[in-house]
Every structure is written in structure tokens, then in C-alpha cells.
mmCIF file of N, CA, C and O and ligand atoms in Angstrom:
data_model
loop_
_atom_site.group_PDB
_atom_site.id
_atom_site.type_symbol
_atom_site.label_atom_id
_atom_site.label_comp_id
_atom_site.label_asym_id
_atom_site.label_seq_id
_atom_site.Cartn_x
_atom_site.Cartn_y
_atom_site.Cartn_z
ATOM 1 N N UNK A 407 55.006 238.647 246.126
ATOM 2 C CA UNK A 407 56.065 238.302 245.882
ATOM 3 C C UNK A 407 56.710 238.640 247.423
ATOM 4 O O UNK A 407 56.975 239.607 247.913
ATOM 5 N N UNK A 408 57.448 237.810 247.511
ATOM 6 C CA UNK A 408 58.472 237.296 249.061
ATOM 7 C C UNK A 408 60.011 237.644 248.644
ATOM 8 O O UNK A 408 60.541 236.676 247.698
ATOM 9 N N UNK A 409 60.671 238.466 249.257
ATOM 10 C CA UNK A 409 62.022 238.579 249.317
ATOM 11 C C UNK A 409 62.639 238.314 250.591
ATOM 12 O O UNK A 409 61.979 238.822 251.018
ATOM 13 N N UNK A 410 63.911 237.321 251.011
ATOM 14 C CA UNK A 410 64.219 237.231 252.022
ATOM 15 C C UNK A 410 65.858 238.167 251.425
ATOM 16 O O UNK A 410 66.515 238.074 250.750
ATOM 17 N N UNK A 411 66.456 238.238 252.814
ATOM 18 C CA UNK A 411 67.504 239.351 252.917
ATOM 19 C C UNK A 411 68.454 238.084 252.713
ATOM 20 O O UNK A 411 68.318 237.243 253.667
ATOM 21 N N UNK A 412 69.427 238.449 251.762
ATOM 22 C CA UNK A 412 70.727 237.712 251.685
ATOM 23 C C UNK A 412 71.773 237.630 252.767
ATOM 24 O O UNK A 412 72.530 236.168 252.454
ATOM 25 N N UNK A 413 71.471 238.394 253.473
ATOM 26 C CA UNK A 413 72.999 238.185 254.905
ATOM 27 C C UNK A 413 71.962 237.525 256.135
ATOM 28 O O UNK A 413 72.554 236.525 256.371
ATOM 29 N N UNK A 414 71.055 237.685 256.603
ATOM 30 C CA UNK A 414 70.448 236.844 257.509
ATOM 31 C C UNK A 414 69.133 236.036 257.103
ATOM 32 O O UNK A 414 68.468 235.194 258.075
ATOM 33 N N UNK A 415 68.418 236.399 256.026
ATOM 34 C CA UNK A 415 67.297 235.379 255.560
ATOM 35 C C UNK A 415 66.138 235.687 256.154
ATOM 36 O O UNK A 415 64.920 235.153 256.039
ATOM 37 N N UNK A 416 66.120 236.979 256.718
ATOM 38 C CA UNK A 416 64.574 237.400 257.159
ATOM 39 C C UNK A 416 64.138 238.081 256.073
ATOM 40 O O UNK A 416 64.649 238.106 254.923
ATOM 41 N N UNK A 417 62.559 237.849 256.514
ATOM 42 C CA UNK A 417 61.759 238.833 254.917
ATOM 43 C C UNK A 417 62.446 240.332 254.819
ATOM 44 O O UNK A 417 62.738 241.161 255.962
ATOM 45 N N UNK A 418 62.184 240.600 253.972
ATOM 46 C CA UNK A 418 63.134 242.408 253.393
ATOM 47 C C UNK A 418 61.507 242.266 252.758
ATOM 48 O O UNK A 418 60.937 241.902 252.503
ATOM 49 N N UNK A 419 61.213 243.791 253.070
ATOM 50 C CA UNK A 419 60.659 244.682 251.961
ATOM 51 C C UNK A 419 60.446 245.436 250.766
ATOM 52 O O UNK A 419 62.010 245.762 250.791
ATOM 53 N N UNK A 420 59.954 245.287 249.767
ATOM 54 C CA UNK A 420 60.305 245.697 248.551
ATOM 55 C C UNK A 420 59.953 247.294 248.584
ATOM 56 O O UNK A 420 58.735 248.091 248.796
ATOM 57 N N UNK A 421 60.672 248.508 248.842
ATOM 58 C CA UNK A 421 60.731 249.605 248.652
ATOM 59 C C UNK A 421 60.825 250.398 247.485
ATOM 60 O O UNK A 421 60.290 251.327 247.581
ATOM 61 N N UNK A 422 61.329 249.722 246.472
ATOM 62 C CA UNK A 422 60.809 250.586 244.767
ATOM 63 C C UNK A 422 61.444 249.352 244.220
ATOM 64 O O UNK A 422 62.012 248.856 244.627
ATOM 65 N N UNK A 423 60.988 249.935 242.571
ATOM 66 C CA UNK A 423 61.170 248.808 241.710
ATOM 67 C C UNK A 423 61.620 249.617 240.659
ATOM 68 O O UNK A 423 60.827 250.615 240.031
ATOM 69 N N UNK A 424 62.482 249.329 239.799
ATOM 70 C CA UNK A 424 63.211 249.631 238.407
ATOM 71 C C UNK A 424 62.989 248.775 237.344
ATOM 72 O O UNK A 424 64.112 248.137 237.272
ATOM 73 N N UNK A 425 61.967 249.361 236.403
ATOM 74 C CA UNK A 425 62.629 248.241 235.309
ATOM 75 C C UNK A 425 63.524 248.755 234.000
ATOM 76 O O UNK A 425 63.482 249.492 233.942
ATOM 77 N N UNK A 426 64.479 247.258 234.105
ATOM 78 C CA UNK A 426 65.753 247.550 233.180
ATOM 79 C C UNK A 426 65.310 247.233 231.747
ATOM 80 O O UNK A 426 65.652 248.631 230.660
ATOM 81 N N UNK A 427 64.625 246.322 231.436
ATOM 82 C CA UNK A 427 64.430 246.123 229.912
ATOM 83 C C UNK A 427 63.274 245.371 230.098
ATOM 84 O O UNK A 427 62.677 245.056 231.614
ATOM 85 N N UNK A 428 62.374 244.826 229.425
ATOM 86 C CA UNK A 428 61.096 244.333 228.991
ATOM 87 C C UNK A 428 61.522 242.619 229.811
ATOM 88 O O UNK A 428 62.879 242.073 229.063
ATOM 89 N N UNK A 429 60.639 242.301 230.774
ATOM 90 C CA UNK A 429 60.569 241.589 231.815
ATOM 91 C C UNK A 429 61.641 241.460 232.715
ATOM 92 O O UNK A 429 61.779 239.921 233.823
ATOM 93 N N UNK A 430 62.554 242.288 232.767
ATOM 94 C CA UNK A 430 63.842 242.657 233.907
ATOM 95 C C UNK A 430 63.769 243.745 234.519
ATOM 96 O O UNK A 430 62.993 244.901 233.965
ATOM 97 N N UNK A 431 63.757 243.502 236.402
ATOM 98 C CA UNK A 431 63.794 244.918 237.155
ATOM 99 C C UNK A 431 64.441 244.447 238.034
ATOM 100 O O UNK A 431 65.133 243.705 238.823
ATOM 101 N N UNK A 432 64.681 245.493 238.447
ATOM 102 C CA UNK A 432 65.817 245.810 239.640
ATOM 103 C C UNK A 432 64.408 246.127 240.865
ATOM 104 O O UNK A 432 64.040 246.801 240.702
ATOM 105 N N UNK A 433 64.613 245.201 242.190
ATOM 106 C CA UNK A 433 64.058 245.436 242.978
ATOM 107 C C UNK A 433 64.850 246.272 244.486
ATOM 108 O O UNK A 433 65.910 245.275 244.621
ATOM 109 N N UNK A 434 64.518 247.251 244.607
ATOM 110 C CA UNK A 434 65.282 247.564 245.767
ATOM 111 C C UNK A 434 64.692 247.518 247.132
ATOM 112 O O UNK A 434 63.358 247.453 247.330
ATOM 113 N N UNK A 435 65.476 246.617 248.594
ATOM 114 C CA UNK A 435 64.831 246.662 249.082
ATOM 115 C C UNK A 435 65.419 246.443 250.613
ATOM 116 O O UNK A 435 66.530 246.665 250.582
ATOM 117 N N UNK A 436 64.547 246.261 251.601
ATOM 118 C CA UNK A 436 64.955 246.726 252.662
ATOM 119 C C UNK A 436 65.090 245.225 253.953
ATOM 120 O O UNK A 436 64.013 245.250 254.228
ATOM 121 N N UNK A 437 65.957 245.026 254.653
ATOM 122 C CA UNK A 437 65.834 243.473 255.723
ATOM 123 C C UNK A 437 64.617 244.490 256.624
ATOM 124 O O UNK A 437 65.188 245.177 257.326
ATOM 125 N N UNK A 438 63.701 243.801 257.248
ATOM 126 C CA UNK A 438 63.174 243.776 258.208
ATOM 127 C C UNK A 438 63.766 243.249 260.115
ATOM 128 O O UNK A 438 63.019 243.937 260.678
ATOM 129 N N UNK A 439 65.219 242.581 259.418
ATOM 130 C CA UNK A 439 65.568 242.401 260.682
ATOM 131 C C UNK A 439 66.448 243.861 261.138
ATOM 132 O O UNK A 439 67.432 243.695 261.411
ATOM 133 N N UNK A 440 65.654 245.131 261.758
ATOM 134 C CA UNK A 440 66.503 246.145 261.585
ATOM 135 C C UNK A 440 67.476 246.131 262.790
ATOM 136 O O UNK A 440 68.473 247.094 263.104
ATOM 137 N N UNK A 441 67.003 245.597 263.904
ATOM 138 C CA UNK A 441 68.200 244.971 265.228
ATOM 139 C C UNK A 441 69.289 244.413 264.947
ATOM 140 O O UNK A 441 70.425 245.193 265.560
ATOM 141 N N UNK A 442 69.613 243.384 264.089
ATOM 142 C CA UNK A 442 70.925 242.764 264.209
ATOM 143 C C UNK A 442 70.973 243.185 262.407
ATOM 144 O O UNK A 442 72.377 242.054 262.490
ATOM 145 N N UNK A 443 70.716 243.269 261.633
ATOM 146 C CA UNK A 443 71.116 243.459 260.745
ATOM 147 C C UNK A 443 70.333 244.784 259.692
ATOM 148 O O UNK A 443 71.151 246.055 259.474
ATOM 149 N N UNK A 444 69.292 244.794 259.264
ATOM 150 C CA UNK A 444 69.189 246.280 258.706
ATOM 151 C C UNK A 444 69.675 246.288 257.156
ATOM 152 O O UNK A 444 70.021 247.897 256.776
ATOM 153 N N UNK A 445 69.742 245.565 256.639
ATOM 154 C CA UNK A 445 70.874 245.675 255.043
ATOM 155 C C UNK A 445 69.821 245.972 254.338
ATOM 156 O O UNK A 445 68.571 246.022 254.694
ATOM 157 N N UNK A 446 70.294 246.814 253.357
ATOM 158 C CA UNK A 446 69.342 247.170 252.116
ATOM 159 C C UNK A 446 69.901 246.730 250.719
ATOM 160 O O UNK A 446 71.417 246.621 250.936
ATOM 161 N N UNK A 447 69.169 246.697 249.974
ATOM 162 C CA UNK A 447 70.163 245.599 248.973
ATOM 163 C C UNK A 447 68.975 245.354 247.329
ATOM 164 O O UNK A 447 68.050 246.127 247.679
ATOM 165 N N UNK A 448 69.665 245.674 246.521
ATOM 166 C CA UNK A 448 69.129 245.552 245.102
ATOM 167 C C UNK A 448 69.108 243.357 244.572
ATOM 168 O O UNK A 448 69.800 242.765 244.836
ATOM 169 N N UNK A 449 67.954 243.418 244.414
ATOM 170 C CA UNK A 449 67.771 241.968 243.822
ATOM 171 C C UNK A 449 66.752 242.305 242.348
ATOM 172 O O UNK A 449 66.350 242.872 242.140
ATOM 173 N N UNK A 450 67.128 241.179 240.972
ATOM 174 C CA UNK A 450 66.767 241.137 240.654
ATOM 175 C C UNK A 450 65.788 240.487 239.993
ATOM 176 O O UNK A 450 65.819 239.281 240.450
ATOM 177 N N UNK A 451 65.064 240.659 239.492
ATOM 178 C CA UNK A 451 63.613 239.554 238.912
ATOM 179 C C UNK A 451 63.702 239.358 237.062
ATOM 180 O O UNK A 451 63.736 241.183 236.470
ATOM 181 N N UNK A 452 63.902 238.392 236.239
ATOM 182 C CA UNK A 452 63.689 238.501 235.613
ATOM 183 C C UNK A 452 62.558 237.518 234.572
ATOM 184 O O UNK A 452 62.364 236.429 235.486
ATOM 185 N N UNK A 453 61.850 237.734 233.744
ATOM 186 C CA UNK A 453 60.441 236.805 232.555
ATOM 187 C C UNK A 453 61.608 235.508 232.275
ATOM 188 O O UNK A 453 62.619 235.742 231.948
ATOM 189 N N UNK A 454 60.958 234.334 232.810
ATOM 190 C CA UNK A 454 62.029 232.871 231.841
ATOM 191 C C UNK A 454 61.296 232.619 230.612
ATOM 192 O O UNK A 454 61.729 232.527 229.579
ATOM 193 N N UNK A 455 60.289 232.095 231.018
ATOM 194 C CA UNK A 455 59.176 231.336 229.694
ATOM 195 C C UNK A 455 58.055 231.114 230.545
ATOM 196 O O UNK A 455 57.797 231.278 231.459
ATOM 197 N N UNK A 456 57.000 231.334 229.512
ATOM 198 C CA UNK A 456 55.632 230.296 229.795
ATOM 199 C C UNK A 456 55.439 229.063 229.757
ATOM 200 O O UNK A 456 56.530 228.420 229.453
ATOM 201 N N UNK A 457 54.490 229.282 230.794
ATOM 202 C CA UNK A 457 54.153 227.452 231.163
ATOM 203 C C UNK A 457 53.158 227.216 229.951
ATOM 204 O O UNK A 457 53.188 226.571 229.727
ATOM 205 N N UNK A 458 52.426 228.191 230.328
ATOM 206 C CA UNK A 458 50.756 228.510 229.112
ATOM 207 C C UNK A 458 50.607 229.716 228.338
ATOM 208 O O UNK A 458 51.272 230.584 228.540
ATOM 209 N N UNK A 459 50.818 229.623 226.971
ATOM 210 C CA UNK A 459 50.758 230.881 226.499
ATOM 211 C C UNK A 459 49.470 231.730 226.694
ATOM 212 O O UNK A 459 48.539 231.538 227.562
ATOM 213 N N UNK A 460 49.489 232.740 227.228
ATOM 214 C CA UNK A 460 48.159 233.446 227.435
ATOM 215 C C UNK A 460 47.485 233.616 226.678
ATOM 216 O O UNK A 460 47.426 233.241 225.407
ATOM 217 N N UNK A 461 45.789 233.565 227.096
ATOM 218 C CA UNK A 461 44.991 233.156 226.167
ATOM 219 C C UNK A 461 44.693 233.452 225.083
ATOM 220 O O UNK A 461 44.296 233.428 224.121
ATOM 221 N N UNK A 462 44.921 234.883 225.121
ATOM 222 C CA UNK A 462 45.020 236.094 223.774
ATOM 223 C C UNK A 462 45.639 235.345 222.671
ATOM 224 O O UNK A 462 44.869 235.167 221.225
ATOM 225 N N UNK A 463 46.586 235.280 222.514
ATOM 226 C CA UNK A 463 47.799 234.257 221.868
ATOM 227 C C UNK A 463 46.758 232.923 221.429
ATOM 228 O O UNK A 463 46.915 232.652 220.276
ATOM 229 N N UNK A 464 46.372 232.119 222.200
ATOM 230 C CA UNK A 464 45.865 231.038 221.925
ATOM 231 C C UNK A 464 44.709 230.595 220.832
ATOM 232 O O UNK A 464 44.280 230.266 219.916
ATOM 233 N N UNK A 465 43.751 231.917 221.339
ATOM 234 C CA UNK A 465 42.763 232.394 220.861
ATOM 235 C C UNK A 465 43.301 232.622 219.454
ATOM 236 O O UNK A 465 42.323 232.432 218.121
ATOM 237 N N UNK A 466 44.275 233.523 219.427
ATOM 238 C CA UNK A 466 43.975 234.020 218.016
ATOM 239 C C UNK A 466 44.797 233.099 216.971
ATOM 240 O O UNK A 466 44.906 233.340 215.845
ATOM 241 N N UNK A 467 46.178 232.612 217.992
ATOM 242 C CA UNK A 467 46.752 231.390 216.797
ATOM 243 C C UNK A 467 45.612 230.254 215.976
ATOM 244 O O UNK A 467 45.985 229.615 214.878
ATOM 245 N N UNK A 468 44.490 229.644 217.058
ATOM 246 C CA UNK A 468 43.684 228.994 216.567
ATOM 247 C C UNK A 468 42.590 229.606 215.099
ATOM 248 O O UNK A 468 42.333 228.588 214.441
ATOM 249 N N UNK A 469 42.253 230.796 215.628
ATOM 250 C CA UNK A 469 41.266 231.487 214.564
ATOM 251 C C UNK A 469 42.174 231.725 213.332
ATOM 252 O O UNK A 469 41.858 231.431 212.033
ATOM 253 N N UNK A 470 43.362 231.922 213.124
ATOM 254 C CA UNK A 470 44.403 232.061 211.849
ATOM 255 C C UNK A 470 44.862 230.675 211.610
ATOM 256 O O UNK A 470 44.658 230.514 210.164
ATOM 257 N N UNK A 471 44.693 229.767 212.225
ATOM 258 C CA UNK A 471 44.727 228.339 211.972
ATOM 259 C C UNK A 471 43.529 227.807 211.161
ATOM 260 O O UNK A 471 43.534 227.478 209.701
ATOM 261 N N UNK A 472 42.130 228.250 211.594
ATOM 262 C CA UNK A 472 41.006 228.402 211.181
ATOM 263 C C UNK A 472 40.685 228.645 209.780
ATOM 264 O O UNK A 472 40.117 228.069 208.970
ATOM 265 N N UNK A 473 41.013 229.980 209.780
ATOM 266 C CA UNK A 473 40.936 231.224 208.770
ATOM 267 C C UNK A 473 41.643 230.005 207.390
ATOM 268 O O UNK A 473 41.069 230.281 206.217
ATOM 269 N N UNK A 474 43.088 229.618 207.905
ATOM 270 C CA UNK A 474 43.654 229.035 206.628
ATOM 271 C C UNK A 474 42.867 227.708 205.522
ATOM 272 O O UNK A 474 43.406 227.473 204.819
ATOM 273 N N UNK A 475 42.131 227.395 206.497
ATOM 274 C CA UNK A 475 41.378 226.200 205.989
ATOM 275 C C UNK A 475 40.219 226.501 205.106
ATOM 276 O O UNK A 475 39.450 227.348 204.940
ATOM 277 N N UNK A 476 39.934 225.112 204.272
ATOM 278 C CA UNK A 476 38.577 225.691 203.156
ATOM 279 C C UNK A 476 37.440 225.672 204.239
ATOM 280 O O UNK A 476 37.284 225.003 205.306
ATOM 281 N N UNK A 477 36.255 226.369 203.627
ATOM 282 C CA UNK A 477 35.285 226.776 204.287
ATOM 283 C C UNK A 477 34.568 225.225 204.536
ATOM 284 O O UNK A 477 33.935 225.212 205.527
ATOM 285 N N UNK A 478 34.453 224.682 203.822
ATOM 286 C CA UNK A 478 34.299 223.512 204.364
ATOM 287 C C UNK A 478 34.098 222.640 205.705
ATOM 288 O O UNK A 478 34.101 222.262 206.122
ATOM 289 N N UNK A 479 35.564 222.863 206.031
ATOM 290 C CA UNK A 479 36.543 221.977 206.888
ATOM 291 C C UNK A 479 36.107 223.117 207.859
ATOM 292 O O UNK A 479 36.133 222.648 209.159
ATOM 293 N N UNK A 480 36.087 224.306 207.673
ATOM 294 C CA UNK A 480 35.513 225.398 209.196
ATOM 295 C C UNK A 480 34.679 225.004 209.344
ATOM 296 O O UNK A 480 34.350 225.020 210.940
ATOM 297 N N UNK A 481 33.290 224.855 208.703
ATOM 298 C CA UNK A 481 31.990 224.367 209.002
ATOM 299 C C UNK A 481 31.864 223.115 209.841
ATOM 300 O O UNK A 481 31.311 223.042 210.842
ATOM 301 N N UNK A 482 33.101 222.144 209.446
ATOM 302 C CA UNK A 482 32.754 220.508 209.892
ATOM 303 C C UNK A 482 33.463 220.581 210.906
ATOM 304 O O UNK A 482 32.959 220.395 212.726
ATOM 305 N N UNK A 483 34.714 221.877 211.240
ATOM 306 C CA UNK A 483 34.967 222.106 212.676
ATOM 307 C C UNK A 483 33.941 222.550 213.605
ATOM 308 O O UNK A 483 33.916 221.872 214.911
ATOM 309 N N UNK A 484 33.313 223.322 213.316
ATOM 310 C CA UNK A 484 32.494 224.484 214.043
ATOM 311 C C UNK A 484 31.295 223.165 214.253
ATOM 312 O O UNK A 484 30.824 223.293 215.965
ATOM 313 N N UNK A 485 30.772 222.638 213.547
ATOM 314 C CA UNK A 485 30.401 221.241 214.087
ATOM 315 C C UNK A 485 30.025 220.432 214.797
ATOM 316 O O UNK A 485 29.340 220.156 215.557
ATOM 317 N N UNK A 486 31.334 219.870 215.320
ATOM 318 C CA UNK A 486 31.935 219.292 216.227
ATOM 319 C C UNK A 486 32.008 220.011 217.227
ATOM 320 O O UNK A 486 32.107 219.253 218.476
ATOM 321 N N UNK A 487 32.069 221.082 217.672
ATOM 322 C CA UNK A 487 32.220 222.084 218.864
ATOM 323 C C UNK A 487 31.276 222.001 219.848
ATOM 324 O O UNK A 487 30.301 221.705 219.527
HETATM 325 ZN ZN1 LIG B 1649 68.743 241.044 257.113
#
């Protein structure tokens, strides 16, 4: 992950991370342009949404859907796979 200094836009390094709650964290950063800037700052990163659900979720959703089908339909699905 890359963080840029909000003052000079140069690359900054993340010196530490403080998790706030699930999916939200504060990143403590230090500007690498030490000659002209040298700012230190805190930036926040947050989880927004999935583009694809995690594989495990997809598999468990499929498994629970299949379990609710009558046995004959379950077998038919498996034979088509
Ligand atoms: Zn800077």
C-alpha cells in the first residue's frame, strides 16, 4: 500500500498502524521528503465493500442451498457438474 504526503505529495512511509474497529485503521505516516517537508501525519483506511465475496462464503452459501433441495434434485445437480 502506498501513502503520499498530503503536503508535498511525496512518498510517505507507514510507521505504525492502530486498528480502530473492524475494517477501520489509523496509519501513522512519515513523509520521506525530509529536506523540504518531513511532515508526520495520520491517515485512515476503511473497508468499503466486497467486489467478490470470499470463496469460503460462496461455498457455504451453495452448500446450504443444495441441502434444502430434495435428494433427487441434489443428485441431478451433481450429475450435471
Ligand atoms: Zn511531505
